[in-house]
XYZ file of N, CA and C in Angstrom:
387
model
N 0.845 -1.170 0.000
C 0.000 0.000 0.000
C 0.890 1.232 0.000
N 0.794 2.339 -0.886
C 1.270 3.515 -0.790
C 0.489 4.576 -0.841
N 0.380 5.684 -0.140
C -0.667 6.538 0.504
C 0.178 7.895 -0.756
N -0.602 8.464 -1.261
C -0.577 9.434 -2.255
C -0.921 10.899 -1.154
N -1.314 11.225 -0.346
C -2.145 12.254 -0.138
C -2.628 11.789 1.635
N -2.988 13.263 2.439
C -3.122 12.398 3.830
C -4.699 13.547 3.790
N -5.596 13.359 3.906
C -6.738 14.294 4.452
C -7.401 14.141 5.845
N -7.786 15.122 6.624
C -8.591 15.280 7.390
C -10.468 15.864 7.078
N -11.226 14.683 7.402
C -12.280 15.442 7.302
C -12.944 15.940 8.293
N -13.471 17.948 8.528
C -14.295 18.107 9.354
C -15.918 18.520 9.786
N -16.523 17.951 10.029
C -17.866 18.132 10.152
C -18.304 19.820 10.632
N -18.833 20.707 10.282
C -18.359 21.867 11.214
C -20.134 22.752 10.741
N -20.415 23.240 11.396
C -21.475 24.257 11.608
C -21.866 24.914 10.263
N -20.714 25.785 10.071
C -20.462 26.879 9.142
C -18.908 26.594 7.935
N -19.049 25.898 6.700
C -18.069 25.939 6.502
C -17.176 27.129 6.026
N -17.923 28.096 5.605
C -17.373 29.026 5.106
C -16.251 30.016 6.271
N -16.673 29.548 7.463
C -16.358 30.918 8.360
C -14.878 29.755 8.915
N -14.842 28.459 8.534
C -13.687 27.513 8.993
C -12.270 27.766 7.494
N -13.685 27.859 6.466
C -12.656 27.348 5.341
C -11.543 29.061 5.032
N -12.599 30.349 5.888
C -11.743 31.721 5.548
C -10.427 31.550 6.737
N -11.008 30.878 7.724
C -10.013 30.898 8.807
C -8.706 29.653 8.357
N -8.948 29.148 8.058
C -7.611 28.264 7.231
C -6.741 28.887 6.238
N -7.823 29.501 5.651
C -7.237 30.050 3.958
C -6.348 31.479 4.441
N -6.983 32.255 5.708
C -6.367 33.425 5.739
C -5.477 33.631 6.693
N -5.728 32.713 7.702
C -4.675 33.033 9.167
C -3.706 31.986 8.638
N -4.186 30.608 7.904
C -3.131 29.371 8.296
C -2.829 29.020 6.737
N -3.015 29.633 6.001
C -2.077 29.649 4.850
C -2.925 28.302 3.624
N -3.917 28.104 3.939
C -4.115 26.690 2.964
C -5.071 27.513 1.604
N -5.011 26.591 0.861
C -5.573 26.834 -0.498
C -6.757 26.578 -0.445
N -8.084 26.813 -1.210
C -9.267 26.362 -1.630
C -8.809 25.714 -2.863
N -9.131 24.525 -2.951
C -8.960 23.603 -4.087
C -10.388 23.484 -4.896
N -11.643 23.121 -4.513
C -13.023 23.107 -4.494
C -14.022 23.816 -3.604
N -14.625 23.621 -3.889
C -16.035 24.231 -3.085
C -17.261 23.787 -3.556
N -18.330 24.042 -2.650
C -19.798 23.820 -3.497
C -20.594 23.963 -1.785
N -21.967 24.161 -2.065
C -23.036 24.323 -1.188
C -22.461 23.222 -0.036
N -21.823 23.587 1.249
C -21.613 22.900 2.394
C -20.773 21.925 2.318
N -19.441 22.562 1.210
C -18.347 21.547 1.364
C -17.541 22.318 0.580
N -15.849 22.195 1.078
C -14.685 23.188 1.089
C -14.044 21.879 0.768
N -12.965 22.064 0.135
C -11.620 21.169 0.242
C -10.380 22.110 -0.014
N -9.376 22.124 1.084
C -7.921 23.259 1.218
C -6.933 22.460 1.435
N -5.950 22.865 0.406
C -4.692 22.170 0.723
C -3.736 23.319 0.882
N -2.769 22.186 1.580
C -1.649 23.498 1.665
C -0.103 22.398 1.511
N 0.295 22.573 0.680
C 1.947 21.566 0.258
C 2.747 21.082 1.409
N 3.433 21.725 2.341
C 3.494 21.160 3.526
C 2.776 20.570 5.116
N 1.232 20.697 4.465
C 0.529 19.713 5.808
C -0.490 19.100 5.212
N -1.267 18.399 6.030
C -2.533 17.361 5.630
C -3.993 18.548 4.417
N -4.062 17.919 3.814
C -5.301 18.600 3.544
C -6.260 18.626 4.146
N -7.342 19.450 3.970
C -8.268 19.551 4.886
C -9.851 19.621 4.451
N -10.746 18.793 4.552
C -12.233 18.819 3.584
C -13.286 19.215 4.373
N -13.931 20.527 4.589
C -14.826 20.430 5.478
C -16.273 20.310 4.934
N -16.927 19.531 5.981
C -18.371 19.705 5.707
C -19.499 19.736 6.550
N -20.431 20.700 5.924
C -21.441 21.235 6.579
C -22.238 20.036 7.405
N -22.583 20.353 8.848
C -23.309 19.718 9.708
C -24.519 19.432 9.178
N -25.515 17.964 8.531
C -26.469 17.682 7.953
C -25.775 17.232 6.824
N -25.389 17.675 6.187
C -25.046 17.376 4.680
C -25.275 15.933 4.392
N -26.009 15.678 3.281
C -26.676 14.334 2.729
C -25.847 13.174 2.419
N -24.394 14.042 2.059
C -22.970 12.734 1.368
C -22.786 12.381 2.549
N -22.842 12.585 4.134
C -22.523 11.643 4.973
C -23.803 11.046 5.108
N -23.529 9.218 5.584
C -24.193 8.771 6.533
C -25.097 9.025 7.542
N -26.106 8.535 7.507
C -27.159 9.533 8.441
C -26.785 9.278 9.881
N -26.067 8.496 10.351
C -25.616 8.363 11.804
C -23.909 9.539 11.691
N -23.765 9.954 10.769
C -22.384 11.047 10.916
C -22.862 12.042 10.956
N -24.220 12.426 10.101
C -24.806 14.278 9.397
C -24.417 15.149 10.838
N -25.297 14.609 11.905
C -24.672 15.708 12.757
C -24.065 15.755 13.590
N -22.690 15.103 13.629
C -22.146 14.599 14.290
C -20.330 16.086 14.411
N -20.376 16.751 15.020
C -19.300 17.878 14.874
C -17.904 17.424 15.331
N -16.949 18.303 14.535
C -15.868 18.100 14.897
C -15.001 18.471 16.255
N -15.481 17.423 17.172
C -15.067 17.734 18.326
C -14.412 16.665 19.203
N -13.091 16.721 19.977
C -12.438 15.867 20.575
C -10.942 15.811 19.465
N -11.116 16.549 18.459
C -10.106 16.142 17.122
C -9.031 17.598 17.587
N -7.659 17.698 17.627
C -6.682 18.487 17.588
C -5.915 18.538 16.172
N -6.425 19.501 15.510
C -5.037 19.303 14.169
C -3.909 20.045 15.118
N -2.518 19.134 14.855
C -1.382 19.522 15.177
C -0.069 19.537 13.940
N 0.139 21.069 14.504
C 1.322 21.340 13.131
C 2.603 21.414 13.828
N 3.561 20.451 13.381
C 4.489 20.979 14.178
C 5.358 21.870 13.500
N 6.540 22.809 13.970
C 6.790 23.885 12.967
C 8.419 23.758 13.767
N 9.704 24.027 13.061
C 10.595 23.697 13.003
C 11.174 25.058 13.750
N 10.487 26.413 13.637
C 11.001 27.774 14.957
C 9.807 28.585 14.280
N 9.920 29.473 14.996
C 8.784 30.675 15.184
C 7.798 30.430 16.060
N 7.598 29.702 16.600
C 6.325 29.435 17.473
C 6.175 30.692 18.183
N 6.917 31.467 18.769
C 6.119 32.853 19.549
C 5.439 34.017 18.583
N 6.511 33.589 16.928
C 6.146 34.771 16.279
C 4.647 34.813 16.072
N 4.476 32.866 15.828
C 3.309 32.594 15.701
C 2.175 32.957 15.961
N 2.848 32.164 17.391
C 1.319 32.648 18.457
C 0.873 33.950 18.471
N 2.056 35.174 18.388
C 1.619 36.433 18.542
C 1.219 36.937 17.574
N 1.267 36.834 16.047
C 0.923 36.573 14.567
C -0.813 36.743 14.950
N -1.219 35.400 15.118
C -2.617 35.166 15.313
C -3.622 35.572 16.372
N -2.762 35.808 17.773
C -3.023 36.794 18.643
C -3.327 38.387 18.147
N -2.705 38.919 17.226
C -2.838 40.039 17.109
C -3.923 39.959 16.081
N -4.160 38.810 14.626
C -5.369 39.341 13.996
C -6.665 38.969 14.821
N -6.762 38.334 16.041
C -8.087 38.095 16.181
C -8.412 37.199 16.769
N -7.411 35.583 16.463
C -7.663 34.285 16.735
C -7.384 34.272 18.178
N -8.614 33.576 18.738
C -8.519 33.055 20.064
C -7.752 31.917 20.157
N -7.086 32.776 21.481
C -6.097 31.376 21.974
C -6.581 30.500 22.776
N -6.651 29.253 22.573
C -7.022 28.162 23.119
C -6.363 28.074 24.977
N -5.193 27.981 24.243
C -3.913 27.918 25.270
C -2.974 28.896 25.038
N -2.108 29.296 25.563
C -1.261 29.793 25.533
C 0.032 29.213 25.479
N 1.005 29.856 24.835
C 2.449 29.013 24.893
C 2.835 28.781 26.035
N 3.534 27.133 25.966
C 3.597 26.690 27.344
C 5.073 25.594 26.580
N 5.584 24.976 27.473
C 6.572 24.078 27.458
C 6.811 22.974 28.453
N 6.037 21.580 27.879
C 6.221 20.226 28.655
C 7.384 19.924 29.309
N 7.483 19.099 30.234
C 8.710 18.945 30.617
C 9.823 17.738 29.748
N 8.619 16.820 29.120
C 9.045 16.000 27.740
C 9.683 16.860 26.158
N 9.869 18.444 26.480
C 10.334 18.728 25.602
C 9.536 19.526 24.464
N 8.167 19.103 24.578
C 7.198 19.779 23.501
C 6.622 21.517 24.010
N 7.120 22.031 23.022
C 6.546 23.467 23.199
C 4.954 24.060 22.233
N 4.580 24.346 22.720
C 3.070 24.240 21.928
C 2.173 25.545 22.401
N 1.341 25.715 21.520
C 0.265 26.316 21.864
C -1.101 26.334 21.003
N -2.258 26.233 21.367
C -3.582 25.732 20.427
C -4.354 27.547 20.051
N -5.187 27.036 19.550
C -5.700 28.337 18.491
C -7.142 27.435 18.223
N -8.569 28.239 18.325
C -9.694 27.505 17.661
C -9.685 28.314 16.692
N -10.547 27.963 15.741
C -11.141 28.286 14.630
C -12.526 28.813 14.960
N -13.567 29.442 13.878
C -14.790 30.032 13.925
C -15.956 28.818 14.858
N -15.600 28.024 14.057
C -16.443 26.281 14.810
C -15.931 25.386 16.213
N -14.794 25.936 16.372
C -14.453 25.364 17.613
C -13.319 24.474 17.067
N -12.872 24.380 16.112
C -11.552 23.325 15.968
C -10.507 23.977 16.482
N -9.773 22.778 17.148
C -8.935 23.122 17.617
C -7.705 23.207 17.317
N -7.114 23.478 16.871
C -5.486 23.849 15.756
C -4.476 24.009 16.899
N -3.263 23.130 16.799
C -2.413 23.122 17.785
C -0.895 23.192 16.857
N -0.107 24.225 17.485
C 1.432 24.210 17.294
C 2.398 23.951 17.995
N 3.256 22.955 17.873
C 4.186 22.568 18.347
C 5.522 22.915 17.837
N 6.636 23.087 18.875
C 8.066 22.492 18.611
C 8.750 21.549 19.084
N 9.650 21.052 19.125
C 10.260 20.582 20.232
C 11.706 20.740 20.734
N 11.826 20.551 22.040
C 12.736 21.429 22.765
C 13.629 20.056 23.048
N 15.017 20.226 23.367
C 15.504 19.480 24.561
C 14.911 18.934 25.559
N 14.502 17.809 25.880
C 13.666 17.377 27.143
C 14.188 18.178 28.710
N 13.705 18.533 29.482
C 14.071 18.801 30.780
C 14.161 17.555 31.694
N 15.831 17.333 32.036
C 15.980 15.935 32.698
C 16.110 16.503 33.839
N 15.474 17.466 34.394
C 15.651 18.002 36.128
C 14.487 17.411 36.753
C-alpha cells in the first residue's frame, strides 16, 4: 500500500467561516467548493475537507455529528512565539497559551470560527531536572 495524499475530514457548523479561517490566518488553499463543502490544501501539511453539519454525502448516523475531541497539530521547526503572537494580534482566540512540557514539547492551540482546535508545536531538549 502507498498513501498518495493524507486528508482530514471536518464536520463543522459553518463551513465558510472555517474554510476563511484556514485560507487566511493558516495559509491553505481552496482547491473546491460547493453548497456545504470546502476542500484546502496546503503543500506542507494534511489537507483539509470540510463539511457542513447535515449534509446528505454523509451517513445519516455522521450528518450531525461535529468536529469535536479532534486536535489538528502542526508541528513547525522555529517561530512558534512569532506565531502565536501573529494570530493573537489578527483576532484568533487562543485556546492555550504558549507553554513548554517537561518531555520537551513546546506548543500552543488556536480555535477556529467552529471550535476546531489547531495546535502548534516544537520541540525542545527534554528537561531531565
Amino acid at each position: 500500500m502507498q498513501f498518495t495524499a493524507s486528508t482530514v475530514s471536518l464536520t463543522v457548523d459553518d463551513v465558510t467561516a472555517s474554510q476563511e479561517f484556514f485560507t487566511t490566518r493558516l495559509g491553505y488553499t481552496l482547491q473546491q467548493a460547493a453548497d456545504g463543502f470546502a476542500s484546502l490544501t496546503r503543500p506542507d501539511a494534511v489537507d483539509l475537507v470540510l463539511l457542513a453539519r447535515g449534509i446528505q454525502v454523509l451517513p445519516p448516523e455522521q450528518r450531525d455529528q461535529r468536529a469535536s475531541g479532534v486536535i489538528l497539530a502542526y508541528t513547525l521547526t522555529d517561530g512558534l512565539e512569532e506565531q502565536e503572537k501573529r494570530l493573537r494580534d489578527a483576532g484568533v482566540e487562543i485556546a492555550m497559551p504558549l507553554r513548554e512540557e517537561p518531555w520537551g514539547e513546546r506548543l500552543f492551540q488556536v480555535t477556529d470560527p467552529n471550535g476546531v482546535i489547531v495546535q502548534f508545536v516544537e520541540w525542545a531538549a527534554p528537561d531531565t531536572a
